């Protein structure tokens, strides 16, 4: 299977970006430059998860273009190799190996679902290729070769559950995708609901290809919870929200989620099907900061005014590039261990999502979290937490003490 697209950020692209972003490029790199730093993006650009993968890929390529427009890294241009994993775990493994051995990339940014991450991660560990995972996820991965640029339940679930319980009530019904993300996030929800004096009456899991939620809706109607917590994932699961509305449940039992919106569900669904859903995420396009407004303008200038809503997952991919680039600058080298050590010495930067810092002990980020309510295809931000919440408090990961650790730790109830 051939790579779906190879994108070398070269002189003409840099010039166009400079005009769009109001930046004058310092260098114009030749298309045949042999000094290019190769980076890999392994994402689902087709298949059932492309609703997540396409904007993430756009964000990675935009970041590379902006870095090149400012002179590259260490005076060298970035060459992005975009692999389309086609929502196929076998292709994730194949492309991770190809990126490491054949293309000899300096870093891999990729994976969407936790399942795809756990296919990529051991391959890149084995071949000593640096790995950045861009998605918000269930947390717990402890691996010195791995950095996470998205949020974890300790940062989102732990903020949204108390907010929702106070607003709606303490009886919660959980729907979740049936793989490690949904299973572990559900455990976090149960813990947080219990800690806030509530009760999870049912946790129901669904494979990613399930589209019929009629039986589940009937069970919820019988259980009469105060709210539904959704950890449903992917294009098939969007059917739940449509069927929920068709059953007359919109507005009767409210919904909260830390994953809704990651695939632009609030844009795809009608306002009647999605208004009122509460979400929590590190990034929303509506963040009113000057940095974010400028980023949205650059993104739209690059991909068109009608480009889809910029998702939290896209921001995870964009800021993952920023973090890696800062590590390279600080290290003065693209060598894997030198970049790791540079990032472990402490890196803090401001991205469109807000301030973020790399935690040296866990290789996760402390970052801002926003709670919002879906309103007419937009995220109406209700509260922002800038306390730089730490990564998972349930983790025992400490890569300073145990640099050889490669486990994923899970929350204990």
mmCIF file of C-alpha atoms in Angstrom:
data_model
loop_
_atom_site.group_PDB
_atom_site.id
_atom_site.type_symbol
_atom_site.label_atom_id
_atom_site.label_comp_id
_atom_site.label_asym_id
_atom_site.label_seq_id
_atom_site.Cartn_x
_atom_site.Cartn_y
_atom_site.Cartn_z
ATOM 1 C CA UNK A 1 0.000 0.000 0.000
ATOM 2 C CA UNK A 2 1.551 3.274 -1.080
ATOM 3 C CA UNK A 3 1.698 6.381 1.050
ATOM 4 C CA UNK A 4 -1.395 8.395 0.238
ATOM 5 C CA UNK A 5 0.307 11.753 0.019
ATOM 6 C CA UNK A 6 3.817 13.127 0.426
ATOM 7 C CA UNK A 7 3.930 16.799 1.277
ATOM 8 C CA UNK A 8 7.291 18.597 1.110
ATOM 9 C CA UNK A 9 6.898 22.134 2.417
ATOM 10 C CA UNK A 10 8.915 24.071 -0.114
ATOM 11 C CA UNK A 11 9.567 27.620 -1.303
ATOM 12 C CA UNK A 12 6.285 28.395 -3.080
ATOM 13 C CA UNK A 13 4.190 27.043 -0.232
ATOM 14 C CA UNK A 14 6.179 29.034 2.303
ATOM 15 C CA UNK A 15 5.721 32.244 0.354
ATOM 16 C CA UNK A 16 1.981 31.744 0.108
ATOM 17 C CA UNK A 17 1.754 31.058 3.812
ATOM 18 C CA UNK A 18 3.804 34.130 4.622
ATOM 19 C CA UNK A 19 1.371 36.351 2.760
ATOM 20 C CA UNK A 20 -1.632 34.654 4.348
ATOM 21 C CA UNK A 21 -0.285 34.899 7.870
ATOM 22 C CA UNK A 22 1.269 38.319 7.499
ATOM 23 C CA UNK A 23 4.742 36.852 7.978
ATOM 24 C CA UNK A 24 7.792 37.404 5.793
ATOM 25 C CA UNK A 25 9.700 34.126 5.396
ATOM 26 C CA UNK A 26 13.357 34.280 6.348
ATOM 27 C CA UNK A 27 14.315 31.528 3.912
ATOM 28 C CA UNK A 28 13.037 29.944 0.741
ATOM 29 C CA UNK A 29 14.043 26.298 0.769
ATOM 30 C CA UNK A 30 14.801 24.467 -2.460
ATOM 31 C CA UNK A 31 12.459 21.578 -3.275
ATOM 32 C CA UNK A 32 15.414 19.213 -3.659
ATOM 33 C CA UNK A 33 17.058 20.187 -0.377
ATOM 34 C CA UNK A 34 18.934 17.216 1.021
ATOM 35 C CA UNK A 35 19.098 18.823 4.454
ATOM 36 C CA UNK A 36 15.352 18.474 5.122
ATOM 37 C CA UNK A 37 14.254 17.140 8.494
ATOM 38 C CA UNK A 38 11.729 14.390 7.851
ATOM 39 C CA UNK A 39 8.726 14.032 10.109
ATOM 40 C CA UNK A 40 5.866 11.559 9.767
ATOM 41 C CA UNK A 41 2.141 12.074 10.243
ATOM 42 C CA UNK A 42 0.240 8.779 10.559
ATOM 43 C CA UNK A 43 -3.486 9.466 10.710
ATOM 44 C CA UNK A 44 -6.810 8.290 9.285
ATOM 45 C CA UNK A 45 -7.337 10.412 6.186
ATOM 46 C CA UNK A 46 -10.001 7.981 4.961
ATOM 47 C CA UNK A 47 -12.184 5.322 6.571
ATOM 48 C CA UNK A 48 -14.519 5.597 9.544
ATOM 49 C CA UNK A 49 -12.260 7.884 11.589
ATOM 50 C CA UNK A 50 -11.322 10.414 8.907
ATOM 51 C CA UNK A 51 -13.617 12.961 10.576
ATOM 52 C CA UNK A 52 -10.844 13.215 13.167
ATOM 53 C CA UNK A 53 -7.806 12.547 10.995
ATOM 54 C CA UNK A 54 -8.224 15.121 8.231
ATOM 55 C CA UNK A 55 -8.231 18.243 10.452
ATOM 56 C CA UNK A 56 -5.378 16.781 12.515
ATOM 57 C CA UNK A 57 -3.318 16.281 9.357
ATOM 58 C CA UNK A 58 -4.114 19.831 8.237
ATOM 59 C CA UNK A 59 -2.909 21.150 11.597
ATOM 60 C CA UNK A 60 0.388 19.240 11.409
ATOM 61 C CA UNK A 61 1.059 20.469 7.895
ATOM 62 C CA UNK A 62 0.178 24.051 8.815
ATOM 63 C CA UNK A 63 2.578 23.933 11.756
ATOM 64 C CA UNK A 64 5.340 22.640 9.488
ATOM 65 C CA UNK A 65 4.666 25.373 6.949
ATOM 66 C CA UNK A 66 4.775 28.048 9.641
ATOM 67 C CA UNK A 67 8.041 26.670 11.022
ATOM 68 C CA UNK A 68 9.522 26.687 7.530
ATOM 69 C CA UNK A 69 8.239 30.215 6.929
ATOM 70 C CA UNK A 70 10.179 31.313 10.012
ATOM 71 C CA UNK A 71 13.407 29.686 8.799
ATOM 72 C CA UNK A 72 12.890 26.018 9.617
ATOM 73 C CA UNK A 73 14.615 24.258 12.490
ATOM 74 C CA UNK A 74 18.358 24.573 12.948
ATOM 75 C CA UNK A 75 18.381 26.265 9.545
ATOM 76 C CA UNK A 76 16.821 23.218 7.871
ATOM 77 C CA UNK A 77 13.383 22.782 6.272
ATOM 78 C CA UNK A 78 10.788 20.291 7.470
ATOM 79 C CA UNK A 79 9.523 17.603 5.123
ATOM 80 C CA UNK A 80 6.193 16.126 6.206
ATOM 81 C CA UNK A 81 5.391 12.604 5.056
ATOM 82 C CA UNK A 82 1.631 12.058 5.395
ATOM 83 C CA UNK A 83 0.543 8.448 5.736
ATOM 84 C CA UNK A 84 -3.144 7.515 5.434
ATOM 85 C CA UNK A 85 -3.788 4.642 7.846
ATOM 86 C CA UNK A 86 -7.337 4.339 6.444
ATOM 87 C CA UNK A 87 -8.721 3.451 9.917
ATOM 88 C CA UNK A 88 -6.830 0.150 9.617
ATOM 89 C CA UNK A 89 -4.674 -1.061 12.527
ATOM 90 C CA UNK A 90 -2.451 -3.150 10.225
ATOM 91 C CA UNK A 91 -1.575 -0.046 8.229
ATOM 92 C CA UNK A 92 -0.711 1.808 11.429
ATOM 93 C CA UNK A 93 1.866 -0.873 12.243
ATOM 94 C CA UNK A 94 3.156 -0.951 8.658
ATOM 95 C CA UNK A 95 3.558 2.806 8.375
ATOM 96 C CA UNK A 96 5.164 3.170 11.801
ATOM 97 C CA UNK A 97 7.811 0.674 10.737
ATOM 98 C CA UNK A 98 8.227 2.346 7.331
ATOM 99 C CA UNK A 99 8.602 5.775 8.923
ATOM 100 C CA UNK A 100 11.278 4.496 11.295
ATOM 101 C CA UNK A 101 13.297 2.221 9.019
ATOM 102 C CA UNK A 102 12.811 3.396 5.437
ATOM 103 C CA UNK A 103 12.070 7.105 5.747
ATOM 104 C CA UNK A 104 14.196 7.509 8.897
ATOM 105 C CA UNK A 105 12.068 10.337 10.261
ATOM 106 C CA UNK A 106 13.109 12.458 13.227
ATOM 107 C CA UNK A 107 9.687 12.139 14.858
ATOM 108 C CA UNK A 108 6.286 10.548 14.315
ATOM 109 C CA UNK A 109 3.079 12.451 15.097
ATOM 110 C CA UNK A 110 0.092 10.178 14.850
ATOM 111 C CA UNK A 111 -2.595 7.854 16.061
ATOM 112 C CA UNK A 112 -6.167 8.830 16.878
ATOM 113 C CA UNK A 113 -7.826 6.051 18.830
ATOM 114 C CA UNK A 114 -6.005 4.559 21.777
ATOM 115 C CA UNK A 115 -5.969 1.280 19.875
ATOM 116 C CA UNK A 116 -3.988 2.877 17.052
ATOM 117 C CA UNK A 117 -1.627 4.453 19.571
ATOM 118 C CA UNK A 118 -0.928 1.092 21.168
ATOM 119 C CA UNK A 119 -0.127 -0.328 17.723
ATOM 120 C CA UNK A 120 2.314 2.480 16.906
ATOM 121 C CA UNK A 121 3.986 2.891 20.276
ATOM 122 C CA UNK A 122 5.760 -0.485 20.632
ATOM 123 C CA UNK A 123 6.988 -0.309 17.035
ATOM 124 C CA UNK A 124 8.548 3.117 17.565
ATOM 125 C CA UNK A 125 9.962 2.049 20.940
ATOM 126 C CA UNK A 126 11.629 -0.922 19.275
ATOM 127 C CA UNK A 127 13.185 1.137 16.500
ATOM 128 C CA UNK A 128 13.983 4.122 18.749
ATOM 129 C CA UNK A 129 11.899 6.657 16.823
ATOM 130 C CA UNK A 130 10.470 9.554 18.838
ATOM 131 C CA UNK A 131 6.668 9.477 19.124
ATOM 132 C CA UNK A 132 4.157 12.271 19.779
ATOM 133 C CA UNK A 133 0.532 11.297 20.363
ATOM 134 C CA UNK A 134 -1.744 14.255 19.518
ATOM 135 C CA UNK A 135 -5.172 13.159 20.800
ATOM 136 C CA UNK A 136 -6.984 13.672 24.062
ATOM 137 C CA UNK A 137 -7.155 10.197 25.548
ATOM 138 C CA UNK A 138 -7.826 8.035 28.622
ATOM 139 C CA UNK A 139 -4.402 8.743 30.159
ATOM 140 C CA UNK A 140 -1.899 6.512 31.889
ATOM 141 C CA UNK A 141 0.795 5.856 29.275
ATOM 142 C CA UNK A 142 4.265 5.948 30.826
ATOM 143 C CA UNK A 143 6.995 5.748 28.195
ATOM 144 C CA UNK A 144 10.132 7.859 27.809
ATOM 145 C CA UNK A 145 9.951 7.664 24.008
ATOM 146 C CA UNK A 146 6.400 9.049 24.052
ATOM 147 C CA UNK A 147 4.930 12.524 24.543
ATOM 148 C CA UNK A 148 1.226 13.378 24.803
ATOM 149 C CA UNK A 149 0.019 16.793 23.608
ATOM 150 C CA UNK A 150 -3.672 16.264 24.421
ATOM 151 C CA UNK A 151 -5.706 16.227 27.604
ATOM 152 C CA UNK A 152 -6.511 13.336 29.949
ATOM 153 C CA UNK A 153 -9.556 12.563 32.140
ATOM 154 C CA UNK A 154 -7.765 14.033 35.169
ATOM 155 C CA UNK A 155 -8.023 17.354 33.361
ATOM 156 C CA UNK A 156 -11.429 17.080 31.620
ATOM 157 C CA UNK A 157 -13.603 14.484 33.376
ATOM 158 C CA UNK A 158 -12.514 15.821 36.755
ATOM 159 C CA UNK A 159 -13.703 19.293 35.726
ATOM 160 C CA UNK A 160 -16.900 18.416 33.849
ATOM 161 C CA UNK A 161 -18.400 15.827 36.240
ATOM 162 C CA UNK A 162 -18.725 18.174 39.261
ATOM 163 C CA UNK A 163 -20.047 20.928 37.004
ATOM 164 C CA UNK A 164 -22.688 18.645 35.450
ATOM 165 C CA UNK A 165 -23.671 16.948 38.723
ATOM 166 C CA UNK A 166 -24.240 20.320 40.344
ATOM 167 C CA UNK A 167 -26.269 21.510 37.335
ATOM 168 C CA UNK A 168 -28.374 18.415 36.648
ATOM 169 C CA UNK A 169 -28.215 15.830 39.420
ATOM 170 C CA UNK A 170 -26.311 12.808 40.701
ATOM 171 C CA UNK A 171 -27.790 9.838 38.841
ATOM 172 C CA UNK A 172 -25.678 9.120 35.738
ATOM 173 C CA UNK A 173 -26.029 6.674 32.837
ATOM 174 C CA UNK A 174 -22.804 6.107 30.833
ATOM 175 C CA UNK A 175 -22.545 5.131 27.146
ATOM 176 C CA UNK A 176 -19.035 4.366 25.894
ATOM 177 C CA UNK A 177 -17.069 3.006 22.969
ATOM 178 C CA UNK A 178 -15.992 -0.581 23.597
ATOM 179 C CA UNK A 179 -12.210 -0.340 23.554
ATOM 180 C CA UNK A 180 -9.592 0.873 25.994
ATOM 181 C CA UNK A 181 -10.491 4.569 25.670
ATOM 182 C CA UNK A 182 -14.168 4.093 26.502
ATOM 183 C CA UNK A 183 -13.457 1.542 29.198
ATOM 184 C CA UNK A 184 -10.881 3.612 31.064
ATOM 185 C CA UNK A 185 -12.739 6.922 30.693
ATOM 186 C CA UNK A 186 -15.835 5.222 32.076
ATOM 187 C CA UNK A 187 -13.821 4.246 35.143
ATOM 188 C CA UNK A 188 -12.781 7.878 35.553
ATOM 189 C CA UNK A 189 -16.418 8.985 35.271
ATOM 190 C CA UNK A 190 -17.490 6.467 37.929
ATOM 191 C CA UNK A 191 -14.747 7.680 40.263
ATOM 192 C CA UNK A 192 -15.545 11.350 39.743
ATOM 193 C CA UNK A 193 -19.313 10.870 40.058
ATOM 194 C CA UNK A 194 -18.783 8.941 43.297
ATOM 195 C CA UNK A 195 -16.387 11.601 44.605
ATOM 196 C CA UNK A 196 -19.113 14.184 43.983
ATOM 197 C CA UNK A 197 -21.796 12.255 45.849
ATOM 198 C CA UNK A 198 -23.423 10.688 42.802
ATOM 199 C CA UNK A 199 -24.090 7.235 41.355
ATOM 200 C CA UNK A 200 -23.434 5.685 37.949
ATOM 201 C CA UNK A 201 -26.457 3.441 37.467
ATOM 202 C CA UNK A 202 -25.244 1.740 34.265
ATOM 203 C CA UNK A 203 -22.215 1.656 31.985
ATOM 204 C CA UNK A 204 -23.023 0.318 28.522
ATOM 205 C CA UNK A 205 -20.355 -0.336 25.873
ATOM 206 C CA UNK A 206 -20.690 -0.304 22.081
ATOM 207 C CA UNK A 207 -18.305 -1.485 19.342
ATOM 208 C CA UNK A 208 -17.179 1.298 17.016
ATOM 209 C CA UNK A 209 -19.325 0.058 14.119
ATOM 210 C CA UNK A 210 -22.629 0.077 16.020
ATOM 211 C CA UNK A 211 -25.256 2.412 14.538
ATOM 212 C CA UNK A 212 -28.477 1.222 16.208
ATOM 213 C CA UNK A 213 -29.001 2.676 19.689
ATOM 214 C CA UNK A 214 -32.736 2.010 19.990
ATOM 215 C CA UNK A 215 -32.383 -0.579 22.764
ATOM 216 C CA UNK A 216 -29.993 1.639 24.725
ATOM 217 C CA UNK A 217 -32.361 4.599 24.503
ATOM 218 C CA UNK A 218 -35.190 2.453 25.834
ATOM 219 C CA UNK A 219 -33.010 1.395 28.779
ATOM 220 C CA UNK A 220 -32.154 5.007 29.552
ATOM 221 C CA UNK A 221 -35.819 5.972 29.450
ATOM 222 C CA UNK A 222 -36.555 3.217 31.967
ATOM 223 C CA UNK A 223 -33.626 4.105 34.232
ATOM 224 C CA UNK A 224 -34.581 7.809 34.326
ATOM 225 C CA UNK A 225 -31.101 9.160 35.120
ATOM 226 C CA UNK A 226 -30.431 12.829 35.775
ATOM 227 C CA UNK A 227 -28.010 12.842 32.852
ATOM 228 C CA UNK A 228 -26.291 10.718 30.221
ATOM 229 C CA UNK A 229 -22.511 10.694 29.938
ATOM 230 C CA UNK A 230 -21.346 9.966 26.390
ATOM 231 C CA UNK A 231 -17.946 8.468 25.633
ATOM 232 C CA UNK A 232 -19.080 7.394 22.174
ATOM 233 C CA UNK A 233 -16.512 7.685 19.383
ATOM 234 C CA UNK A 234 -16.431 7.846 15.588
ATOM 235 C CA UNK A 235 -18.710 8.303 12.615
ATOM 236 C CA UNK A 236 -20.998 5.366 13.398
ATOM 237 C CA UNK A 237 -21.705 6.484 16.959
ATOM 238 C CA UNK A 238 -22.999 9.865 15.819
ATOM 239 C CA UNK A 239 -26.207 7.936 15.113
ATOM 240 C CA UNK A 240 -26.940 7.932 18.848
ATOM 241 C CA UNK A 241 -27.551 11.674 18.964
ATOM 242 C CA UNK A 242 -29.864 11.579 15.964
ATOM 243 C CA UNK A 243 -31.834 8.661 17.367
ATOM 244 C CA UNK A 244 -31.937 10.308 20.803
ATOM 245 C CA UNK A 245 -33.565 13.381 19.274
ATOM 246 C CA UNK A 246 -35.902 11.283 17.099
ATOM 247 C CA UNK A 247 -37.076 9.505 20.246
ATOM 248 C CA UNK A 248 -38.086 12.866 21.708
ATOM 249 C CA UNK A 249 -35.362 12.817 24.363
ATOM 250 C CA UNK A 250 -33.573 16.070 23.487
ATOM 251 C CA UNK A 251 -34.097 18.470 26.356
ATOM 252 C CA UNK A 252 -35.572 15.793 28.616
ATOM 253 C CA UNK A 253 -32.412 14.106 29.867
ATOM 254 C CA UNK A 254 -29.229 16.174 29.317
ATOM 255 C CA UNK A 255 -25.935 14.866 27.937
ATOM 256 C CA UNK A 256 -22.336 15.563 28.974
ATOM 257 C CA UNK A 257 -19.178 14.435 27.207
ATOM 258 C CA UNK A 258 -15.438 15.026 27.024
ATOM 259 C CA UNK A 259 -15.222 13.604 23.501
ATOM 260 C CA UNK A 260 -18.225 15.194 21.755
ATOM 261 C CA UNK A 261 -17.028 17.747 19.198
ATOM 262 C CA UNK A 262 -13.742 16.008 18.489
ATOM 263 C CA UNK A 263 -15.166 14.884 15.157
ATOM 264 C CA UNK A 264 -17.174 18.090 14.678
ATOM 265 C CA UNK A 265 -20.355 16.333 15.757
ATOM 266 C CA UNK A 266 -21.815 19.689 16.812
ATOM 267 C CA UNK A 267 -21.399 20.904 13.225
ATOM 268 C CA UNK A 268 -22.633 17.718 11.527
ATOM 269 C CA UNK A 269 -25.716 17.402 13.717
ATOM 270 C CA UNK A 270 -28.559 19.899 13.598
ATOM 271 C CA UNK A 271 -28.977 22.377 16.466
ATOM 272 C CA UNK A 272 -32.089 20.471 17.543
ATOM 273 C CA UNK A 273 -29.996 17.295 17.848
ATOM 274 C CA UNK A 274 -27.043 18.821 19.695
ATOM 275 C CA UNK A 275 -27.998 22.021 21.530
ATOM 276 C CA UNK A 276 -27.484 21.836 25.275
ATOM 277 C CA UNK A 277 -24.801 19.144 25.335
ATOM 278 C CA UNK A 278 -22.065 20.016 27.827
ATOM 279 C CA UNK A 279 -18.462 19.398 26.821
ATOM 280 C CA UNK A 280 -15.000 19.871 28.286
ATOM 281 C CA UNK A 281 -11.835 20.139 26.227
ATOM 282 C CA UNK A 282 -8.444 21.788 26.040
ATOM 283 C CA UNK A 283 -9.377 23.611 22.835
ATOM 284 C CA UNK A 284 -12.438 25.154 21.216
ATOM 285 C CA UNK A 285 -12.387 27.384 18.168
ATOM 286 C CA UNK A 286 -14.313 30.054 20.112
ATOM 287 C CA UNK A 287 -11.511 30.730 22.653
ATOM 288 C CA UNK A 288 -11.364 34.548 22.646
ATOM 289 C CA UNK A 289 -7.601 35.009 23.081
ATOM 290 C CA UNK A 290 -5.579 37.023 20.538
ATOM 291 C CA UNK A 291 -3.355 33.994 19.916
ATOM 292 C CA UNK A 292 -6.332 31.835 19.018
ATOM 293 C CA UNK A 293 -8.024 34.439 16.853
ATOM 294 C CA UNK A 294 -4.806 34.811 14.854
ATOM 295 C CA UNK A 295 -4.470 31.018 14.573
ATOM 296 C CA UNK A 296 -8.027 30.610 13.275
ATOM 297 C CA UNK A 297 -7.364 33.294 10.678
ATOM 298 C CA UNK A 298 -4.186 31.514 9.552
ATOM 299 C CA UNK A 299 -5.917 28.149 9.428
ATOM 300 C CA UNK A 300 -8.759 29.518 7.308
ATOM 301 C CA UNK A 301 -6.348 31.398 5.064
ATOM 302 C CA UNK A 302 -4.472 28.151 4.434
ATOM 303 C CA UNK A 303 -7.398 25.749 4.009
ATOM 304 C CA UNK A 304 -10.238 28.032 2.945
ATOM 305 C CA UNK A 305 -12.928 30.035 4.697
ATOM 306 C CA UNK A 306 -15.272 27.045 4.549
ATOM 307 C CA UNK A 307 -12.875 24.647 6.225
ATOM 308 C CA UNK A 308 -14.554 22.626 8.988
ATOM 309 C CA UNK A 309 -14.506 23.717 12.612
ATOM 310 C CA UNK A 310 -11.021 23.403 14.133
ATOM 311 C CA UNK A 311 -11.328 20.608 16.668
ATOM 312 C CA UNK A 312 -9.612 19.851 19.966
ATOM 313 C CA UNK A 313 -7.847 16.945 18.235
ATOM 314 C CA UNK A 314 -6.534 19.260 15.521
ATOM 315 C CA UNK A 315 -5.134 21.539 18.206
ATOM 316 C CA UNK A 316 -3.493 18.570 19.913
ATOM 317 C CA UNK A 317 -1.719 17.831 16.637
ATOM 318 C CA UNK A 318 -0.710 21.473 16.119
ATOM 319 C CA UNK A 319 0.671 21.975 19.614
ATOM 320 C CA UNK A 320 2.430 18.614 19.473
ATOM 321 C CA UNK A 321 4.433 20.052 16.588
ATOM 322 C CA UNK A 322 5.143 23.202 18.603
ATOM 323 C CA UNK A 323 6.395 21.171 21.564
ATOM 324 C CA UNK A 324 8.636 18.952 19.446
ATOM 325 C CA UNK A 325 10.056 21.970 17.600
ATOM 326 C CA UNK A 326 10.818 23.694 20.898
ATOM 327 C CA UNK A 327 12.618 20.558 22.049
ATOM 328 C CA UNK A 328 14.736 20.578 18.892
ATOM 329 C CA UNK A 329 15.609 24.248 19.354
ATOM 330 C CA UNK A 330 16.508 23.708 22.980
ATOM 331 C CA UNK A 331 18.572 20.618 22.181
ATOM 332 C CA UNK A 332 20.241 22.218 19.165
ATOM 333 C CA UNK A 333 19.829 18.841 17.492
ATOM 334 C CA UNK A 334 17.178 16.450 16.121
ATOM 335 C CA UNK A 335 18.749 13.453 17.869
ATOM 336 C CA UNK A 336 16.000 11.552 19.681
ATOM 337 C CA UNK A 337 17.607 11.384 23.121
ATOM 338 C CA UNK A 338 18.839 14.964 22.996
ATOM 339 C CA UNK A 339 15.312 16.179 22.207
ATOM 340 C CA UNK A 340 13.831 14.006 24.984
ATOM 341 C CA UNK A 341 16.337 15.358 27.496
ATOM 342 C CA UNK A 342 15.679 18.916 26.374
ATOM 343 C CA UNK A 343 11.933 18.504 26.879
ATOM 344 C CA UNK A 344 12.525 16.847 30.252
ATOM 345 C CA UNK A 345 14.465 19.902 31.382
ATOM 346 C CA UNK A 346 11.200 21.873 31.213
ATOM 347 C CA UNK A 347 9.302 23.453 28.348
ATOM 348 C CA UNK A 348 6.464 25.960 28.650
ATOM 349 C CA UNK A 349 4.826 27.716 25.739
ATOM 350 C CA UNK A 350 1.635 29.481 24.718
ATOM 351 C CA UNK A 351 -0.462 27.855 22.021
ATOM 352 C CA UNK A 352 -3.883 28.896 20.681
ATOM 353 C CA UNK A 353 -5.419 26.700 23.426
ATOM 354 C CA UNK A 354 -3.633 28.619 26.162
ATOM 355 C CA UNK A 355 -0.523 28.038 28.252
ATOM 356 C CA UNK A 356 0.899 24.526 28.385
ATOM 357 C CA UNK A 357 3.894 22.912 30.039
ATOM 358 C CA UNK A 358 5.543 19.532 29.532
ATOM 359 C CA UNK A 359 5.663 17.519 32.757
ATOM 360 C CA UNK A 360 9.159 15.930 32.836
ATOM 361 C CA UNK A 361 8.109 12.947 34.966
ATOM 362 C CA UNK A 362 5.249 11.790 32.740
ATOM 363 C CA UNK A 363 5.796 13.436 29.321
ATOM 364 C CA UNK A 364 2.229 14.734 29.411
ATOM 365 C CA UNK A 365 1.146 18.363 29.343
ATOM 366 C CA UNK A 366 -0.419 20.524 31.975
ATOM 367 C CA UNK A 367 -2.876 22.723 30.112
ATOM 368 C CA UNK A 368 -6.044 24.804 30.234
ATOM 369 C CA UNK A 369 -9.523 23.234 30.170
ATOM 370 C CA UNK A 370 -12.726 24.859 28.934
ATOM 371 C CA UNK A 371 -16.313 23.823 29.711
ATOM 372 C CA UNK A 372 -18.825 24.770 27.032
ATOM 373 C CA UNK A 373 -22.422 24.214 25.979
ATOM 374 C CA UNK A 374 -23.300 23.429 22.379
ATOM 375 C CA UNK A 375 -25.450 26.212 20.951
ATOM 376 C CA UNK A 376 -26.391 26.453 17.270
ATOM 377 C CA UNK A 377 -23.245 24.764 15.887
ATOM 378 C CA UNK A 378 -20.953 26.630 18.266
ATOM 379 C CA UNK A 379 -19.309 26.018 21.618
ATOM 380 C CA UNK A 380 -20.511 28.599 24.120
ATOM 381 C CA UNK A 381 -17.705 28.701 26.677
ATOM 382 C CA UNK A 382 -19.093 28.727 30.212
ATOM 383 C CA UNK A 383 -15.989 28.361 32.359
ATOM 384 C CA UNK A 384 -12.231 28.171 31.826
ATOM 385 C CA UNK A 385 -9.756 26.533 34.181
ATOM 386 C CA UNK A 386 -6.253 27.940 33.931
ATOM 387 C CA UNK A 387 -4.890 26.240 37.029
ATOM 388 C CA UNK A 388 -2.590 24.088 34.866
ATOM 389 C CA UNK A 389 -4.085 20.861 36.189
ATOM 390 C CA UNK A 390 -1.501 18.088 36.425
ATOM 391 C CA UNK A 391 -1.687 14.877 34.448
ATOM 392 C CA UNK A 392 -3.395 11.805 35.861
ATOM 393 C CA UNK A 393 -3.215 11.799 39.642
ATOM 394 C CA UNK A 394 -3.913 8.046 39.563
ATOM 395 C CA UNK A 395 -0.731 7.372 37.606
ATOM 396 C CA UNK A 396 2.401 6.147 39.327
ATOM 397 C CA UNK A 397 4.485 7.090 36.312
ATOM 398 C CA UNK A 398 7.817 8.710 37.096
ATOM 399 C CA UNK A 399 10.192 8.552 34.176
ATOM 400 C CA UNK A 400 12.864 10.331 36.170
ATOM 401 C CA UNK A 401 13.033 7.379 38.572
ATOM 402 C CA UNK A 402 12.097 4.673 36.064
ATOM 403 C CA UNK A 403 13.217 5.755 32.579
ATOM 404 C CA UNK A 404 12.739 2.222 31.192
ATOM 405 C CA UNK A 405 9.033 2.103 32.039
ATOM 406 C CA UNK A 406 6.751 1.468 29.034
ATOM 407 C CA UNK A 407 3.457 0.584 30.751
ATOM 408 C CA UNK A 408 -0.005 2.070 30.561
ATOM 409 C CA UNK A 409 -1.344 2.511 34.089
ATOM 410 C CA UNK A 410 -5.065 2.480 34.792
ATOM 411 C CA UNK A 411 -7.120 4.208 37.426
ATOM 412 C CA UNK A 412 -8.019 2.065 40.443
ATOM 413 C CA UNK A 413 -11.532 2.361 41.830
#
